[in-house]
Coordinates of C-alpha atoms and ligand atoms in Angstrom, one line a residue:
M1 CA -36.6 144.7 -161.4
I2 CA -34.6 147.9 -161.9
Y3 CA -32.7 148.9 -165.0
H4 CA -29.8 151.3 -165.2
S5 CA -27.8 152.9 -167.9
T6 CA -24.3 151.6 -168.9
R7 CA -23.1 155.2 -169.0
D8 CA -24.7 156.4 -165.8
I9 CA -25.6 153.8 -163.1
S10 CA -27.3 156.5 -161.0
R11 CA -30.0 156.7 -163.7
E12 CA -32.4 153.9 -162.5
V13 CA -35.5 153.2 -164.4
A14 CA -38.4 150.7 -164.6
A15 CA -38.7 148.3 -167.5
S16 CA -41.5 150.4 -169.1
E17 CA -39.2 153.4 -169.3
A18 CA -36.2 151.4 -170.6
I19 CA -38.4 149.9 -173.4
T20 CA -40.2 153.1 -174.3
R21 CA -37.1 155.1 -174.5
G22 CA -35.0 152.4 -176.3
I23 CA -31.8 154.3 -175.4
S24 CA -30.9 156.3 -172.4
P25 CA -30.8 160.1 -172.9
E26 CA -27.0 160.3 -172.3
G27 CA -26.4 157.6 -175.0
G28 CA -26.0 154.6 -172.7
L29 CA -28.0 151.4 -172.9
F30 CA -30.3 150.1 -170.3
V31 CA -29.4 146.8 -168.5
P32 CA -31.0 144.9 -165.6
K33 CA -29.4 145.7 -162.2
A34 CA -29.4 142.0 -161.4
L35 CA -30.3 138.9 -163.3
P36 CA -33.0 136.5 -162.3
K37 CA -31.7 133.0 -161.6
I38 CA -32.4 129.6 -163.3
D39 CA -31.4 126.5 -161.4
G40 CA -31.9 122.8 -162.1
Q41 CA -35.3 122.7 -160.5
R42 CA -36.6 125.6 -162.5
L43 CA -35.2 124.1 -165.7
A44 CA -37.0 120.9 -164.9
A45 CA -40.3 122.8 -164.4
L46 CA -39.7 124.8 -167.6
S47 CA -39.0 121.6 -169.6
K48 CA -42.6 120.5 -169.1
M49 CA -44.0 123.8 -170.6
T50 CA -44.8 124.9 -174.1
Y51 CA -42.7 127.7 -175.7
I52 CA -45.3 130.3 -174.9
E53 CA -45.5 129.2 -171.2
R54 CA -41.7 129.3 -170.9
A55 CA -41.5 132.7 -172.5
V56 CA -44.2 134.1 -170.1
N57 CA -42.4 132.5 -167.1
I58 CA -39.0 134.1 -168.0
L59 CA -40.4 137.5 -169.1
A60 CA -42.4 137.9 -165.9
E61 CA -39.2 138.2 -163.9
F62 CA -37.7 140.8 -166.2
L63 CA -40.9 142.8 -166.6
P64 CA -42.6 142.7 -163.2
E65 CA -44.6 145.8 -164.0
F66 CA -46.9 143.9 -166.3
S67 CA -49.5 141.5 -165.1
G68 CA -49.3 137.8 -166.0
E69 CA -52.4 138.2 -168.1
E70 CA -50.9 141.1 -170.1
L71 CA -47.7 139.2 -170.7
R72 CA -49.5 136.0 -171.7
A73 CA -51.8 137.9 -174.1
G74 CA -48.7 139.6 -175.8
V75 CA -46.7 136.4 -176.0
E76 CA -49.7 134.4 -177.4
A77 CA -50.4 137.1 -180.0
A78 CA -46.7 137.2 -181.0
Y79 CA -46.1 133.5 -181.4
T80 CA -49.4 131.6 -181.9
G81 CA -49.9 130.5 -185.5
K82 CA -47.1 132.8 -186.7
F83 CA -44.2 130.4 -186.5
G84 CA -43.4 127.1 -188.0
G85 CA -46.8 126.9 -189.8
E86 CA -50.2 126.6 -188.3
S87 CA -50.0 122.9 -187.7
S88 CA -46.6 122.2 -186.1
G89 CA -46.9 124.7 -183.2
V90 CA -43.1 124.4 -182.7
V91 CA -41.8 128.0 -182.5
T92 CA -38.1 127.3 -182.6
P93 CA -37.4 123.8 -184.0
I94 CA -34.0 122.2 -183.5
S95 CA -32.3 120.1 -186.3
R96 CA -29.7 117.6 -185.3
L97 CA -26.9 117.4 -187.7
D98 CA -24.7 114.9 -185.9
E99 CA -24.3 113.6 -182.4
K100 CA -22.5 116.8 -181.3
T101 CA -24.1 119.5 -183.5
Y102 CA -27.6 121.0 -183.3
V103 CA -29.1 123.8 -185.2
L104 CA -31.7 126.1 -183.5
E105 CA -33.9 127.4 -186.3
L106 CA -35.1 130.8 -185.3
W107 CA -36.5 131.9 -188.6
H108 CA -39.9 130.3 -189.0
G109 CA -41.7 133.6 -188.4
P110 CA -43.4 136.0 -190.8
T111 CA -40.3 137.6 -192.3
C112 CA -38.0 134.5 -192.4
A113 CA -35.3 135.8 -190.0
F114 CA -34.7 135.4 -186.3
K115 CA -35.5 139.1 -185.7
D116 CA -39.2 138.0 -185.7
M117 CA -38.6 136.3 -182.4
A118 CA -38.2 139.7 -180.8
L119 CA -40.0 142.0 -183.2
Q120 CA -43.3 140.1 -183.1
L121 CA -43.4 140.6 -179.4
L122 CA -41.8 144.1 -179.1
P123 CA -44.9 146.0 -180.2
H124 CA -46.9 144.4 -177.4
L125 CA -44.2 145.2 -174.8
L126 CA -43.8 148.7 -176.2
T127 CA -47.5 149.4 -176.2
L128 CA -47.8 148.2 -172.6
S129 CA -44.7 150.2 -171.6
A130 CA -45.9 153.4 -173.3
E131 CA -49.2 153.3 -171.6
R132 CA -47.4 153.4 -168.3
F133 CA -44.5 155.6 -169.1
A134 CA -45.5 157.8 -172.0
G135 CA -49.2 158.3 -171.3
G136 CA -50.8 158.8 -174.6
K137 CA -47.8 160.1 -176.6
Q138 CA -47.4 158.8 -180.1
I139 CA -44.3 156.7 -180.4
A140 CA -42.1 157.3 -183.4
I141 CA -39.9 154.3 -184.0
L142 CA -36.6 154.8 -185.9
T143 CA -34.7 151.8 -187.1
A144 CA -31.5 151.3 -188.9
T145 CA -31.2 147.9 -190.5
S146 CA -28.5 145.8 -192.0
G147 CA -31.2 143.9 -193.8
D148 CA -33.5 141.8 -191.5
T149 CA -34.4 144.1 -188.6
G150 CA -36.1 146.5 -191.0
K151 CA -38.6 144.1 -192.4
A152 CA -39.2 142.4 -189.1
A153 CA -39.8 145.7 -187.3
L154 CA -42.2 146.9 -190.1
E155 CA -44.1 143.7 -190.0
G156 CA -44.4 143.8 -186.2
F157 CA -45.4 147.5 -186.0
K158 CA -47.6 147.9 -189.1
D159 CA -50.9 149.5 -188.1
V160 CA -50.2 149.2 -184.4
P161 CA -52.2 152.1 -182.9
G162 CA -50.2 155.0 -181.4
T163 CA -47.0 154.2 -183.3
R164 CA -45.2 155.3 -186.5
I165 CA -42.2 153.4 -187.8
M166 CA -39.4 154.6 -190.1
V167 CA -36.7 152.2 -191.4
F168 CA -33.4 153.1 -192.9
Y169 CA -31.4 150.6 -194.9
P170 CA -28.0 150.8 -196.7
K171 CA -29.1 151.1 -200.3
D172 CA -26.4 148.9 -201.7
G173 CA -25.9 146.7 -198.6
V174 CA -28.9 144.3 -198.5
S175 CA -30.0 141.3 -200.5
E176 CA -32.5 141.7 -203.3
M177 CA -35.1 139.7 -201.3
Q178 CA -34.5 141.9 -198.2
R179 CA -34.9 145.1 -200.2
L180 CA -38.1 143.9 -201.8
Q181 CA -39.5 142.8 -198.5
M182 CA -39.0 146.4 -197.1
I183 CA -40.0 148.6 -200.1
T184 CA -43.2 146.7 -200.6
Q185 CA -44.3 146.9 -197.0
E186 CA -48.0 147.5 -196.3
G187 CA -49.5 149.5 -193.5
A188 CA -50.6 153.1 -192.9
N189 CA -47.9 154.0 -190.3
V190 CA -44.8 152.8 -192.0
A191 CA -42.0 154.5 -194.1
V192 CA -38.8 153.0 -195.6
C193 CA -35.8 154.9 -197.0
G194 CA -32.6 153.8 -198.6
V195 CA -29.4 155.5 -197.3
D196 CA -26.3 156.3 -199.2
G197 CA -23.8 154.6 -197.0
N198 CA -23.3 151.4 -195.1
F199 CA -25.1 150.1 -192.0
D200 CA -22.7 151.8 -189.6
D201 CA -23.5 155.1 -191.3
A202 CA -27.2 154.5 -191.0
Q203 CA -27.0 153.4 -187.4
T204 CA -24.8 156.3 -186.4
A205 CA -27.1 158.8 -188.1
V206 CA -30.2 157.3 -186.3
K207 CA -28.4 157.3 -182.9
R208 CA -27.6 161.0 -183.5
I209 CA -31.3 161.8 -184.1
F210 CA -32.3 160.0 -180.9
T211 CA -30.0 162.2 -178.8
D212 CA -30.8 165.5 -180.7
T213 CA -32.3 167.6 -177.9
E214 CA -33.8 170.2 -180.2
L215 CA -35.6 167.6 -182.1
G216 CA -36.7 165.9 -178.8
K217 CA -38.3 169.2 -177.7
R218 CA -40.1 169.5 -181.1
L219 CA -41.5 166.0 -180.6
E220 CA -42.6 166.7 -177.1
K221 CA -44.5 169.7 -178.3
N222 CA -46.3 167.5 -180.8
N223 CA -47.1 164.9 -178.1
M224 CA -44.7 162.4 -179.7
M225 CA -41.5 160.6 -178.6
F226 CA -38.8 158.5 -180.2
S227 CA -38.2 154.9 -179.6
S228 CA -36.0 152.2 -181.2
A229 CA -36.7 148.8 -182.6
N230 CA -33.0 148.1 -182.9
S231 CA -31.4 145.6 -180.5
I232 CA -30.2 148.5 -178.3
N233 CA -33.8 148.4 -177.0
W234 CA -34.0 146.0 -174.0
G235 CA -37.4 144.9 -175.3
R236 CA -35.6 143.3 -178.2
L237 CA -33.1 141.4 -176.1
V238 CA -35.3 139.9 -173.4
P239 CA -37.4 137.8 -175.8
Q240 CA -34.2 136.3 -177.2
I241 CA -33.1 135.1 -173.8
C242 CA -36.2 132.9 -173.8
Y243 CA -35.3 130.8 -176.8
Y244 CA -31.9 129.8 -175.5
V245 CA -33.5 128.6 -172.3
S246 CA -36.3 126.9 -174.3
A247 CA -33.8 125.2 -176.6
Y248 CA -31.9 123.7 -173.6
C249 CA -35.2 122.4 -172.2
D250 CA -36.1 120.9 -175.6
L251 CA -32.7 119.1 -175.9
V252 CA -33.1 117.7 -172.4
A253 CA -36.7 116.7 -173.1
Q254 CA -35.6 114.9 -176.3
G255 CA -32.9 113.0 -174.4
E256 CA -30.1 114.7 -176.3
L257 CA -28.7 116.3 -173.1
K258 CA -28.7 115.0 -169.5
P259 CA -30.2 117.5 -167.1
G260 CA -27.4 119.9 -166.1
E261 CA -25.1 118.9 -169.0
K262 CA -23.2 121.8 -170.5
L263 CA -23.8 123.0 -174.0
N264 CA -21.8 125.3 -176.2
V265 CA -23.7 128.0 -178.0
C266 CA -22.5 129.4 -181.3
V267 CA -24.1 132.5 -182.8
P268 CA -23.4 134.3 -186.1
T269 CA -23.0 137.8 -184.9
G270 CA -23.4 141.4 -186.1
N271 CA -24.6 143.9 -183.6
F272 CA -23.9 141.5 -180.7
G273 CA -27.5 141.2 -179.7
N274 CA -28.3 137.6 -180.3
I275 CA -25.1 136.3 -178.6
L276 CA -25.6 138.8 -175.7
A277 CA -28.9 137.1 -175.0
A278 CA -27.1 133.8 -174.8
Y279 CA -24.6 135.4 -172.4
Y280 CA -27.4 136.6 -170.2
A281 CA -28.9 133.2 -170.2
R282 CA -25.6 131.7 -169.1
H283 CA -25.3 134.2 -166.3
M284 CA -28.8 133.4 -165.2
G285 CA -27.6 129.9 -164.7
L286 CA -28.3 128.1 -167.9
P287 CA -25.6 125.3 -168.3
V288 CA -23.7 127.0 -171.2
N289 CA -20.0 126.2 -171.6
K290 CA -18.5 128.4 -174.3
L291 CA -20.1 131.2 -176.1
I292 CA -18.8 131.0 -179.7
C293 CA -18.9 134.3 -181.6
A294 CA -18.9 133.8 -185.3
S295 CA -18.2 136.7 -187.8
N296 CA -17.8 137.1 -191.5
I297 CA -14.8 139.0 -192.9
N298 CA -16.0 142.1 -191.0
N299 CA -14.2 140.4 -188.1
V300 CA -13.8 143.3 -185.7
L301 CA -15.4 141.1 -182.9
T302 CA -13.1 138.2 -183.6
D303 CA -10.1 140.4 -183.0
F304 CA -11.7 142.0 -180.0
I305 CA -12.5 138.7 -178.2
R306 CA -9.0 137.4 -179.0
T307 CA -7.1 140.5 -177.9
G308 CA -9.3 142.8 -175.8
V309 CA -8.7 145.6 -178.4
Y310 CA -11.6 146.8 -180.4
D311 CA -10.4 148.5 -183.6
R312 CA -13.0 149.5 -186.2
R313 CA -10.4 151.3 -188.3
R314 CA -10.6 148.8 -191.2
E315 CA -12.4 148.6 -194.5
F316 CA -16.1 147.8 -194.4
M317 CA -16.8 144.8 -196.6
T318 CA -20.0 143.8 -198.3
T319 CA -20.5 140.0 -198.0
S320 CA -23.1 137.3 -198.8
S321 CA -24.1 137.5 -195.1
P322 CA -25.2 141.2 -195.2
S323 CA -27.0 141.2 -191.8
M324 CA -23.5 140.7 -190.2
D325 CA -21.8 143.5 -192.2
I326 CA -21.2 145.6 -189.1
L327 CA -18.1 147.2 -187.6
I328 CA -19.8 149.0 -184.7
S329 CA -21.5 146.4 -182.6
S330 CA -23.8 148.4 -180.4
N331 CA -24.7 145.7 -177.9
L332 CA -21.0 145.1 -177.0
E333 CA -21.4 148.1 -174.7
R334 CA -23.7 146.0 -172.5
L335 CA -21.0 143.3 -172.3
L336 CA -18.3 145.8 -171.5
F337 CA -20.4 147.1 -168.7
E338 CA -20.4 143.6 -167.1
L339 CA -16.7 142.9 -167.9
L340 CA -15.7 146.2 -166.2
D341 CA -17.8 145.4 -163.1
K342 CA -20.4 148.0 -163.9
D343 CA -18.0 150.9 -164.0
D344 CA -20.1 153.4 -165.9
A345 CA -17.3 156.0 -166.1
A346 CA -15.0 153.4 -167.7
V347 CA -17.7 152.5 -170.3
R348 CA -18.2 156.1 -171.1
G349 CA -14.5 156.5 -171.6
L350 CA -14.2 153.6 -174.0
M351 CA -17.3 154.7 -176.0
E352 CA -15.8 158.2 -176.3
R353 CA -12.5 156.7 -177.6
L354 CA -14.4 154.6 -180.1
A355 CA -16.3 157.6 -181.4
K356 CA -13.2 159.8 -181.6
E357 CA -10.3 157.4 -182.4
G358 CA -12.1 154.3 -183.7
V359 CA -10.3 152.0 -181.2
Y360 CA -10.2 151.1 -177.5
D361 CA -8.5 148.5 -175.2
V362 CA -10.5 147.0 -172.4
G363 CA -7.5 146.2 -170.3
E364 CA -6.0 143.0 -169.1
A365 CA -8.5 141.9 -166.4
A366 CA -11.5 142.3 -168.7
A367 CA -9.7 140.7 -171.6
K368 CA -9.0 137.6 -169.4
K369 CA -12.7 137.3 -168.5
L370 CA -13.6 137.7 -172.1
A371 CA -11.3 134.9 -173.2
A372 CA -12.6 132.6 -170.5
E373 CA -16.2 132.8 -171.6
F374 CA -16.0 133.4 -175.3
Y375 CA -14.3 131.9 -178.3
A376 CA -14.3 133.9 -181.5
G377 CA -13.7 133.0 -185.2
C378 CA -14.4 134.3 -188.6
C379 CA -15.1 132.8 -192.0
D380 CA -14.5 134.3 -195.4
E381 CA -16.7 134.1 -198.5
A382 CA -15.2 130.9 -199.9
E383 CA -15.5 129.2 -196.5
T384 CA -19.1 130.3 -196.2
A385 CA -20.0 128.8 -199.6
A386 CA -18.0 125.6 -198.8
T387 CA -19.9 125.2 -195.5
I388 CA -23.3 125.6 -197.2
K389 CA -22.3 122.8 -199.7
A390 CA -20.8 120.5 -197.0
A391 CA -23.9 120.8 -194.8
F392 CA -26.1 119.9 -197.8
D393 CA -23.8 117.0 -199.0
E394 CA -23.2 115.6 -195.5
Y395 CA -26.4 116.1 -193.7
S396 CA -28.9 117.0 -196.5
Y397 CA -29.3 120.2 -194.6
M398 CA -29.8 123.5 -196.4
C399 CA -28.7 126.6 -194.4
D400 CA -28.4 130.2 -195.2
T401 CA -25.2 132.2 -195.4
H402 CA -25.3 133.6 -191.9
T403 CA -26.0 130.2 -190.4
A404 CA -23.1 128.8 -192.5
V405 CA -20.7 131.3 -190.9
G406 CA -21.9 129.9 -187.5
L407 CA -21.4 126.3 -188.6
C408 CA -18.0 127.0 -190.0
V409 CA -16.7 128.6 -186.8
A410 CA -18.3 126.0 -184.6
R411 CA -16.4 123.3 -186.5
R412 CA -13.2 125.2 -186.3
Y413 CA -13.6 125.7 -182.5
A414 CA -14.1 121.9 -182.0
K415 CA -11.0 121.2 -184.1
E416 CA -8.8 123.8 -182.6
T417 CA -9.7 123.1 -179.0
G418 CA -10.6 119.4 -179.0
D419 CA -13.7 120.4 -176.9
T420 CA -16.3 117.6 -177.3
T421 CA -19.1 119.5 -175.6
K422 CA -22.3 119.4 -177.7
T423 CA -22.9 122.6 -179.6
L424 CA -26.0 124.5 -180.5
V425 CA -25.6 126.7 -183.5
A426 CA -28.2 129.5 -183.9
S427 CA -29.7 129.6 -187.4
T428 CA -30.7 133.1 -188.1
A429 CA -32.4 133.2 -191.5
S430 CA -34.2 131.1 -194.1
P431 CA -31.9 130.2 -197.0
Y432 CA -34.7 131.5 -199.3
K433 CA -33.8 135.1 -198.3
F434 CA -30.5 134.6 -200.2
P435 CA -31.3 132.3 -203.1
S436 CA -28.5 133.4 -205.4
S437 CA -25.8 132.9 -202.8
I438 CA -27.1 129.5 -201.8
L439 CA -27.6 128.3 -205.3
R440 CA -24.1 129.4 -206.3
A441 CA -22.7 127.6 -203.2
L442 CA -24.5 124.4 -204.1
T443 CA -23.9 124.3 -207.8
G444 CA -20.6 126.1 -208.0
E445 CA -21.7 128.5 -210.6
A446 CA -23.4 131.9 -210.8
S447 CA -26.8 132.0 -212.4
N448 CA -28.2 134.9 -214.4
L449 CA -31.8 134.0 -213.6
D450 CA -33.7 136.5 -211.4
E451 CA -34.0 135.9 -207.7
F452 CA -37.4 134.3 -207.9
R453 CA -36.4 131.8 -210.6
Q454 CA -33.3 131.0 -208.6
A455 CA -35.5 130.3 -205.6
E456 CA -37.5 127.9 -207.7
R457 CA -34.3 126.1 -208.9
L458 CA -33.1 125.9 -205.3
A459 CA -36.5 124.3 -204.4
E460 CA -36.1 121.7 -207.1
L461 CA -32.5 121.0 -206.2
T462 CA -33.1 120.5 -202.5
N463 CA -36.6 119.3 -202.5
T464 CA -37.8 122.0 -200.2
E465 CA -40.4 124.8 -200.5
P466 CA -39.8 128.6 -200.5
P467 CA -41.8 130.4 -197.9
E468 CA -45.0 131.9 -199.3
S469 CA -44.2 135.4 -197.9
L470 CA -41.1 135.5 -200.1
R471 CA -42.7 134.1 -203.2
D472 CA -45.5 136.7 -203.0
L473 CA -43.0 139.6 -203.1
E474 CA -42.8 139.3 -206.9
R475 CA -46.3 140.5 -207.3
K476 CA -46.3 143.3 -204.7
P477 CA -46.2 146.9 -205.7
V478 CA -43.2 149.0 -204.6
R479 CA -44.3 151.7 -202.1
F480 CA -41.0 153.2 -201.0
A481 CA -38.5 153.8 -203.7
E482 CA -36.8 156.8 -202.0
N483 CA -33.0 157.1 -201.1
R484 CA -31.4 159.9 -199.0
G485 CA -27.9 160.9 -198.1
R486 CA -26.9 160.1 -194.5
E487 CA -27.0 163.8 -193.6
E488 CA -30.6 164.1 -194.7
L489 CA -32.2 161.6 -192.4
R490 CA -33.1 164.1 -189.8
E491 CA -35.0 166.1 -192.4
Y492 CA -36.7 162.9 -193.6
V493 CA -37.9 162.1 -190.1
T494 CA -39.4 165.6 -189.6
E495 CA -41.1 165.5 -193.0
Q496 CA -42.6 162.1 -192.2
L497 CA -43.8 163.2 -188.8
G498 CA -45.1 166.5 -190.1
I499 CA -43.3 168.5 -187.4
Ligands
LIG1 C1 -29.4 140.4 -187.5 C2 -28.8 139.2 -188.0 C3 -27.7 138.6 -187.5 C4 -26.8 139.3 -186.4 O1 -27.5 139.3 -185.2 P1 -27.0 140.3 -184.1 O2 -28.0 140.2 -183.0 O3 -27.0 141.7 -184.7 O4 -25.7 139.9 -183.7 C5 -27.3 137.4 -188.0 N1 -28.0 136.7 -189.0 C6 -29.1 137.3 -189.5 C7 -29.8 136.5 -190.6 C8 -29.6 138.5 -189.0 O5 -30.7 139.0 -189.5

């Protein structure tokens, strides 16, 4: 399989190069030249397999450079015993809320967010890729995070030989649990730094470091190279395709869907990575009807999908679903590339307009395709809280704030359109990552207890257990208390790498 860049299709690379680099040197993102296909027969075969076998089967087509044994070893190391508890062995369980609504729980991994699905596997893919593409260079991973990527990347890459990882988070833009998870991170090759600014500022600063040619040369001299653990890296997206295919197989195996029956997929969205994986699964042939894109009040994607105009010139809001507080959704570039029939010059033009003017218009033909495939909706803070309460009251189901945004928009979609297709809502984090927001939604009042005591109250109230990894945070020493201005990240990186 060949990959090319969204901003220069003449730049063709193998998967190992796409994954090692993370981003193309001219700023584009790597995408597969053609997608593998899934038909009914293949789905039937996949349905009989375990999650690990399904993932190996799908990854093999996207990553043909790696042997079956290499892939299997990576996938087993990533998912065995790390998800859903030792005993259950179910990596991505599905909860049925009613006869039309299913919740795909993607957060049973070590850091309690769906990012683990990709970031437990990425280090294996990156190590294999770097062996082939970067022969012995040390890989320096830079990651901007809106809350969950940082911890999941740190946990995936800690003490992985041949790698260093640095994580930048918006200092006032993450939940207390998310912050504690990062600043207490263990491992000899890790560093974490708060940034004065929001996620977009951190992400833009990191992207600038990646394309800084002077710095690139300095790394080269020191036998190092940069890579990214953000979802701009193809190695982040491809593991996510697997869980949509697997969820469909599970629903068929459980008799909830007839083979070939269409399913809507609703995804609470920030950087457009998770929903893009569902889009790729649909284009591979998975029977997906509508892709439902759910946003919080940072609703730049809602407007884009409804109008074809992307306009980031609006106030950045801090919400109770911080991992979706994003106005520049990086992975949208990959969708634009497909909508514009792989016209790299057109993508380049739109991305330049976005950088210079903060707005672009995809044009009528692309907007039509967008509307045919996607539905978009957004949900404010009061609606998010009301959805958490309603899910608990009606279904005894406790969900986190991000998942609530998804459930709220999935409901609105069904009501507005009358579509009766069954809907799978991606659940992206454990509610225990956001105990104060969930407790307030359920009880109707703010608590002045600390986060850990609130988690305990939540446990009593809902008769559930907080994940051990979150409970343990209270006792862990802080290792990374530092904050920097967004102009100082380059310096931080050179200091950390000693170059
Ligand atoms: C990252 C994240 C999202 C958004 O996912 P994208 O792939 O960036 O769209 C949603 N919910 C949670 C809990 C997340 O951590």
